[in-house]
């Protein structure tokens, strides 16, 4: 049986601000739906990813904005990722060199932390 992660919830305080931020850094806006009053569902996908993120209003999550601090994404080039984020006005940190990869970190406007990893060369 194949298991594929489809969606990760990212808690935010301002849905429009979060959507603008993620689109600015290159995410594709897949859905922005209000199926009924009190519920808004926004789904965005990072470039090249099979997994999306979601946020909105009325979704019932107990996670508070800024609590999501463990999303890790693989990128082909940490230096290019850092440059792209900084060009978009994001205060990204990096490049942190480790034996298991090169890392860039950044926070969204609510303080949710992302880690981008360039994998080390494989033998």
Coordinates of N, CA, C and O in Angstrom, one line a residue:
X1 N 0.8 -1.2 0.0 CA 0.0 0.0 0.0 C 0.9 1.2 0.0 O 1.8 1.3 0.8
X2 N 0.6 2.2 -0.9 CA 1.3 3.5 -0.9 C 0.7 4.5 0.0 O -0.6 4.5 0.1
X3 N 1.5 5.2 0.8 CA 1.0 6.2 1.7 C 1.6 7.5 1.1 O 2.8 7.6 1.0
X4 N 0.8 8.5 0.8 CA 1.3 9.7 0.3 C 0.7 10.9 1.1 O -0.5 11.0 1.3
X5 N 1.6 11.7 1.7 CA 1.1 12.9 2.4 C 0.5 13.9 1.4 O 1.2 14.2 0.4
X6 N -0.7 14.3 1.7 CA -1.4 15.1 0.8 C -1.4 16.6 1.3 O -1.3 17.5 0.5
X7 N -1.6 16.8 2.6 CA -1.9 18.1 3.1 C -1.3 18.3 4.5 O -1.5 17.4 5.3
X8 N -0.7 19.5 4.7 CA -0.3 19.8 6.1 C -0.9 21.1 6.4 O -0.9 22.1 5.7
X9 N -1.5 21.2 7.6 CA -2.2 22.4 8.1 C -1.2 23.3 8.7 O -0.3 22.9 9.4
X10 N -1.3 24.6 8.3 CA -0.4 25.7 8.8 C -1.4 26.7 9.4 O -2.1 27.4 8.7
X11 N -1.3 26.9 10.8 CA -2.2 27.8 11.4 C -1.8 29.3 11.2 O -0.6 29.6 11.4
X12 N -2.7 30.1 10.8 CA -2.4 31.5 10.6 C -3.5 32.4 11.2 O -4.6 32.0 11.5
X13 N -3.1 33.7 11.4 CA -4.0 34.6 12.0 C -4.8 35.4 10.9 O -6.0 35.7 11.1
X14 N -4.2 35.6 9.8 CA -4.8 36.4 8.7 C -4.6 35.6 7.4 O -3.5 35.5 6.9
X15 N -5.7 35.1 7.0 CA -5.7 34.2 5.8 C -5.2 34.9 4.5 O -4.4 34.3 3.8
X16 N -5.7 36.1 4.3 CA -5.2 36.8 3.1 C -3.7 37.1 3.2 O -3.0 37.0 2.2
X17 N -3.3 37.6 4.3 CA -1.8 37.9 4.5 C -1.0 36.6 4.2 O 0.0 36.6 3.5
X18 N -1.4 35.5 4.8 CA -0.7 34.2 4.6 C -0.7 33.8 3.2 O 0.3 33.4 2.6
X19 N -1.9 33.9 2.5 CA -1.9 33.5 1.1 C -1.0 34.3 0.3 O -0.3 33.8 -0.6
X20 N -1.0 35.6 0.5 CA -0.2 36.5 -0.3 C 1.3 36.2 0.0 O 2.1 36.2 -1.0
X21 N 1.7 35.9 1.2 CA 3.1 35.5 1.5 C 3.5 34.3 0.7 O 4.5 34.3 0.1
X22 N 2.7 33.2 0.8 CA 3.1 32.0 0.2 C 3.1 32.1 -1.3 O 4.0 31.5 -2.0
X23 N 2.2 32.8 -1.9 CA 2.2 33.0 -3.3 C 3.4 33.8 -3.7 O 4.1 33.5 -4.7
X24 N 3.8 34.8 -2.9 CA 5.0 35.6 -3.2 C 6.3 34.8 -3.2 O 7.2 35.1 -4.0
X25 N 6.3 33.7 -2.4 CA 7.5 32.9 -2.4 C 7.4 31.7 -3.4 O 8.3 30.8 -3.4
X26 N 6.4 31.7 -4.2 CA 6.3 30.7 -5.3 C 5.3 29.6 -5.2 O 5.2 28.7 -6.1
X27 N 4.5 29.5 -4.1 CA 3.5 28.5 -4.0 C 2.4 28.7 -5.0 O 2.0 29.9 -5.3
X28 N 1.8 27.7 -5.5 CA 0.6 27.8 -6.4 C -0.6 27.8 -5.6 O -0.8 26.9 -4.7
X29 N -1.5 28.7 -5.8 CA -2.8 28.8 -5.1 C -3.8 27.8 -5.8 O -4.3 28.1 -6.9
X30 N -4.0 26.7 -5.1 CA -4.9 25.6 -5.7 C -6.4 25.9 -5.5 O -7.2 25.8 -6.4
X31 N -6.7 26.3 -4.2 CA -8.1 26.5 -3.8 C -8.2 27.6 -2.9 O -7.3 27.8 -2.0
X32 N -9.3 28.4 -3.0 CA -9.7 29.4 -2.0 C -11.2 29.3 -2.0 O -11.8 30.0 -2.8
X33 N -11.8 28.5 -1.2 CA -13.2 28.3 -1.2 C -13.9 28.7 0.1 O -13.3 28.4 1.2
X34 N -15.1 29.2 0.0 CA -16.0 29.4 1.1 C -17.2 28.6 0.9 O -18.2 29.1 0.3
X35 N -17.2 27.4 1.3 CA -18.4 26.5 1.0 C -19.7 27.0 1.8 O -20.8 26.7 1.3
X36 N -19.5 27.6 2.9 CA -20.6 28.2 3.6 C -20.0 29.2 4.6 O -18.8 29.2 4.9
X37 N -20.9 30.1 5.1 CA -20.5 31.1 6.0 C -19.7 30.5 7.2 O -20.2 29.6 7.8
X38 N -18.6 31.1 7.6 CA -17.8 30.6 8.7 C -16.7 29.6 8.4 O -15.9 29.3 9.2
X39 N -16.7 29.1 7.1 CA -15.7 28.2 6.7 C -15.0 28.7 5.4 O -15.6 28.9 4.4
X40 N -13.7 28.9 5.5 CA -12.9 29.2 4.4 C -11.7 28.3 4.3 O -11.0 28.1 5.3
X41 N -11.5 27.7 3.2 CA -10.4 26.7 3.0 C -9.5 27.1 1.9 O -9.9 27.3 0.7
X42 N -8.2 27.3 2.2 CA -7.2 27.8 1.2 C -6.1 26.7 1.2 O -5.6 26.2 2.2
X43 N -5.8 26.2 -0.1 CA -4.8 25.2 -0.3 C -3.8 25.7 -1.3 O -4.2 26.3 -2.3
X44 N -2.5 25.6 -0.9 CA -1.4 26.0 -1.8 C -0.4 24.9 -1.9 O -0.2 24.2 -0.9
X45 N 0.3 24.9 -3.0 CA 1.3 23.8 -3.2 C 2.7 24.4 -3.5 O 2.8 25.2 -4.4
X46 N 3.7 24.0 -2.8 CA 5.1 24.5 -3.2 C 5.4 24.0 -4.6 O 5.0 22.9 -5.0
X47 N 6.3 24.7 -5.3 CA 6.7 24.3 -6.6 C 7.3 22.9 -6.6 O 8.2 22.7 -5.8
X48 N 6.8 22.1 -7.5 CA 7.3 20.7 -7.6 C 6.9 19.7 -6.5 O 7.3 18.6 -6.6
X49 N 6.1 20.1 -5.6 CA 5.7 19.2 -4.5 C 4.4 18.5 -4.8 O 3.5 19.0 -5.5
X50 N 4.3 17.3 -4.3 CA 3.1 16.5 -4.3 C 2.2 16.8 -3.1 O 1.0 16.4 -3.0
X51 N 2.8 17.4 -2.1 CA 2.1 17.7 -0.8 C 1.8 19.2 -0.8 O 2.6 20.0 -1.1
X52 N 0.6 19.5 -0.3 CA 0.2 20.9 -0.2 C 0.1 21.4 1.3 O 0.1 20.5 2.2
X53 N -0.1 22.7 1.5 CA -0.4 23.2 2.8 C -1.8 23.8 2.7 O -2.4 24.1 1.6
X54 N -2.5 23.9 3.9 CA -3.8 24.4 3.9 C -3.9 25.3 5.2 O -3.3 25.1 6.2
X55 N -4.8 26.3 5.1 CA -5.1 27.1 6.2 C -6.5 27.8 5.9 O -7.0 27.6 4.8
X56 N -7.0 28.5 6.8 CA -8.3 29.1 6.6 C -9.0 29.5 7.9 O -8.3 29.7 8.9
X57 N -10.3 29.5 7.8 CA -11.1 29.9 9.0 C -12.2 28.8 9.2 O -12.7 28.2 8.2
X58 N -12.5 28.5 10.5 CA -13.5 27.6 10.8 C -13.1 26.1 10.5 O -14.0 25.3 10.3
X59 N -11.8 25.8 10.5 CA -11.4 24.5 10.1 C -11.3 23.6 11.3 O -11.1 22.4 11.2
X60 N -11.4 24.1 12.5 CA -11.5 23.3 13.7 C -10.1 22.8 14.3 O -10.1 22.0 15.2
X61 N -9.0 23.4 13.8 CA -7.7 23.0 14.3 C -7.5 23.6 15.7 O -7.8 24.7 16.0
X62 N -6.8 22.8 16.6 CA -6.5 23.4 17.9 C -5.1 24.0 17.9 O -4.6 24.5 18.9
X63 N -4.3 23.8 16.8 CA -3.0 24.4 16.7 C -3.1 25.9 16.5 O -3.9 26.4 15.8
X64 N -2.2 26.6 17.3 CA -2.2 28.1 17.3 C -1.3 28.6 16.2 O -0.2 28.0 15.9
X65 N -1.5 29.8 15.6 CA -0.6 30.4 14.7 C 0.8 30.5 15.3 O 1.0 30.8 16.5
X66 N 1.8 30.1 14.5 CA 3.2 30.0 15.0 C 3.6 28.7 15.6 O 4.8 28.5 15.8
X67 N 2.7 27.8 15.8 CA 3.0 26.5 16.5 C 3.6 25.5 15.5 O 4.3 24.6 15.9
X68 N 3.4 25.7 14.2 CA 3.9 24.7 13.2 C 5.4 25.1 13.0 O 5.7 26.0 12.3
X69 N 6.2 24.3 13.5 CA 7.7 24.6 13.4 C 8.5 23.4 12.9 O 9.7 23.4 13.2
X70 N 7.9 22.5 12.2 CA 8.6 21.3 11.8 C 8.3 20.9 10.4 O 8.3 19.7 10.1
X71 N 8.0 21.8 9.5 CA 7.9 21.4 8.1 C 9.2 21.5 7.4 O 9.9 22.5 7.5
X72 N 9.6 20.4 6.8 CA 10.9 20.3 6.1 C 10.7 20.0 4.7 O 9.9 19.1 4.3
X73 N 11.4 20.7 3.8 CA 11.2 20.6 2.4 C 12.6 20.4 1.7 O 13.6 21.0 2.1
X74 N 12.7 19.5 0.8 CA 14.0 19.2 0.1 C 14.0 20.2 -1.1 O 13.0 20.3 -1.9
X75 N 15.2 20.8 -1.3 CA 15.4 21.7 -2.4 C 16.7 21.3 -3.1 O 17.6 20.7 -2.5
X76 N 16.8 21.6 -4.4 CA 18.0 21.1 -5.1 C 19.2 22.0 -4.8 O 20.4 21.5 -4.9
X77 N 19.0 23.3 -4.4 CA 20.2 24.2 -4.1 C 19.8 25.1 -3.0 O 19.0 26.0 -3.2
X78 N 20.5 24.9 -1.9 CA 20.2 25.8 -0.7 C 20.6 27.2 -0.9 O 19.9 28.1 -0.5
X79 N 21.7 27.5 -1.6 CA 22.1 28.8 -1.9 C 21.0 29.6 -2.8 O 20.7 30.7 -2.5
X80 N 20.5 28.9 -3.8 CA 19.5 29.5 -4.7 C 18.2 29.7 -3.9 O 17.6 30.7 -4.1
X81 N 17.9 28.8 -3.0 CA 16.6 28.9 -2.2 C 16.7 30.1 -1.3 O 15.8 30.9 -1.2
X82 N 17.9 30.3 -0.7 CA 18.1 31.4 0.2 C 18.1 32.7 -0.6 O 17.4 33.7 -0.2
X83 N 18.7 32.8 -1.7 CA 18.7 34.0 -2.6 C 17.2 34.3 -3.0 O 16.8 35.5 -3.0
X84 N 16.5 33.3 -3.4 CA 15.1 33.5 -3.9 C 14.2 34.1 -2.7 O 13.4 35.0 -2.9
X85 N 14.4 33.5 -1.5 CA 13.6 33.9 -0.4 C 13.9 35.4 0.0 O 13.1 36.2 0.2
X86 N 15.2 35.7 0.0 CA 15.6 37.0 0.3 C 15.2 38.0 -0.7 O 14.8 39.2 -0.4
X87 N 15.2 37.6 -2.0 CA 14.8 38.5 -3.1 C 13.3 38.8 -3.0 O 12.8 39.9 -3.4
X88 N 12.5 37.9 -2.3 CA 11.1 38.1 -2.1 C 10.8 38.8 -0.8 O 9.7 39.0 -0.4
X89 N 11.9 39.3 -0.1 CA 11.7 40.0 1.1 C 11.6 39.2 2.3 O 11.2 39.7 3.4
X90 N 11.9 37.9 2.3 CA 11.8 37.0 3.4 C 13.1 37.0 4.2 O 14.2 36.9 3.6
X91 N 13.0 37.2 5.5 CA 14.2 37.2 6.4 C 14.6 35.7 6.6 O 14.4 35.2 7.7
X92 N 15.2 35.1 5.6 CA 15.6 33.7 5.7 C 17.0 33.6 6.3 O 17.9 34.4 6.1
X93 N 17.2 32.5 7.1 CA 18.5 32.2 7.7 C 19.2 31.0 7.0 O 18.6 30.1 6.7
X94 N 20.5 31.1 6.8 CA 21.2 30.0 6.2 C 22.5 30.5 5.6 O 22.8 31.7 5.6
X95 N 23.2 29.7 5.0 CA 23.1 28.3 4.8 C 23.8 27.6 5.9 O 25.0 27.9 6.2
X96 N 23.2 26.7 6.6 CA 23.8 25.9 7.7 C 24.3 24.6 7.1 O 23.5 23.8 6.7
X97 N 25.6 24.4 7.2 CA 26.2 23.3 6.6 C 26.3 22.2 7.7 O 26.9 22.4 8.8
X98 N 25.7 21.0 7.3 CA 25.8 19.8 8.2 C 26.2 18.6 7.4 O 26.1 18.7 6.1
X99 N 26.6 17.5 8.0 CA 27.0 16.3 7.3 C 25.9 15.7 6.5 O 26.1 15.1 5.5
X100 N 24.6 16.0 7.0 CA 23.5 15.4 6.4 C 22.7 16.3 5.5 O 21.6 16.1 5.0
X101 N 23.3 17.5 5.2 CA 22.7 18.4 4.2 C 23.0 19.9 4.5 O 23.7 20.2 5.5
X102 N 22.5 20.7 3.7 CA 22.7 22.2 3.8 C 21.3 22.7 4.0 O 20.4 22.4 3.3
X103 N 21.1 23.6 5.0 CA 19.8 24.0 5.5 C 19.6 25.5 5.5 O 20.5 26.3 5.8
X104 N 18.4 25.9 5.1 CA 17.9 27.3 5.1 C 16.6 27.2 5.9 O 15.8 26.4 5.8
X105 N 16.5 28.2 6.8 CA 15.2 28.3 7.6 C 14.6 29.7 7.4 O 15.3 30.7 7.2
X106 N 13.3 29.7 7.5 CA 12.5 31.0 7.5 C 11.2 30.8 8.2 O 10.7 29.7 8.4
X107 N 10.6 31.9 8.6 CA 9.3 31.9 9.3 C 8.3 32.6 8.3 O 8.7 33.6 7.7
X108 N 7.1 32.2 8.4 CA 6.0 32.9 7.7 C 5.6 34.1 8.6 O 6.2 34.2 9.7
X109 N 4.7 34.9 8.2 CA 4.3 36.1 9.0 C 3.8 35.7 10.4 O 3.8 36.6 11.2
X110 N 3.3 34.5 10.6 CA 2.8 34.1 11.9 C 3.9 33.4 12.8 O 3.6 33.1 13.9
X111 N 5.0 33.2 12.2 CA 6.1 32.6 13.0 C 6.1 31.1 12.8 O 6.9 30.4 13.5
X112 N 5.4 30.5 11.9 CA 5.5 29.1 11.5 C 6.8 28.9 10.8 O 7.1 29.6 9.8
X113 N 7.6 28.0 11.3 CA 9.0 27.8 10.8 C 9.1 26.7 9.7 O 8.6 25.6 9.9
X114 N 9.8 27.0 8.7 CA 10.1 26.1 7.6 C 11.6 25.8 7.5 O 12.4 26.7 7.8
X115 N 12.0 24.6 7.2 CA 13.4 24.3 7.0 C 13.5 23.7 5.6 O 12.8 22.8 5.2
X116 N 14.4 24.2 4.8 CA 14.7 23.8 3.5 C 16.0 23.0 3.5 O 17.0 23.5 4.1
X117 N 16.1 21.8 3.0 CA 17.3 21.0 3.0 C 17.7 20.6 1.6 O 17.0 20.1 0.8
X118 N 19.0 20.9 1.4 CA 19.7 20.4 0.2 C 20.4 19.1 0.6 O 21.2 19.2 1.5
X119 N 20.0 18.0 0.1 CA 20.5 16.7 0.5 C 22.0 16.7 0.0 O 22.4 17.2 -1.0
X120 N 22.8 15.9 0.8 CA 24.2 15.7 0.4 C 24.3 14.8 -0.8 O 23.3 14.0 -1.1
X121 N 25.4 14.9 -1.5 CA 25.5 14.0 -2.7 C 25.5 12.5 -2.2 O 26.0 12.2 -1.2
X122 N 24.9 11.7 -3.0 CA 24.9 10.3 -2.7 C 25.9 9.6 -3.5 O 26.2 9.9 -4.7
X123 N 26.5 8.5 -2.9 CA 27.5 7.7 -3.6 C 26.9 6.8 -4.7 O 25.8 6.4 -4.6

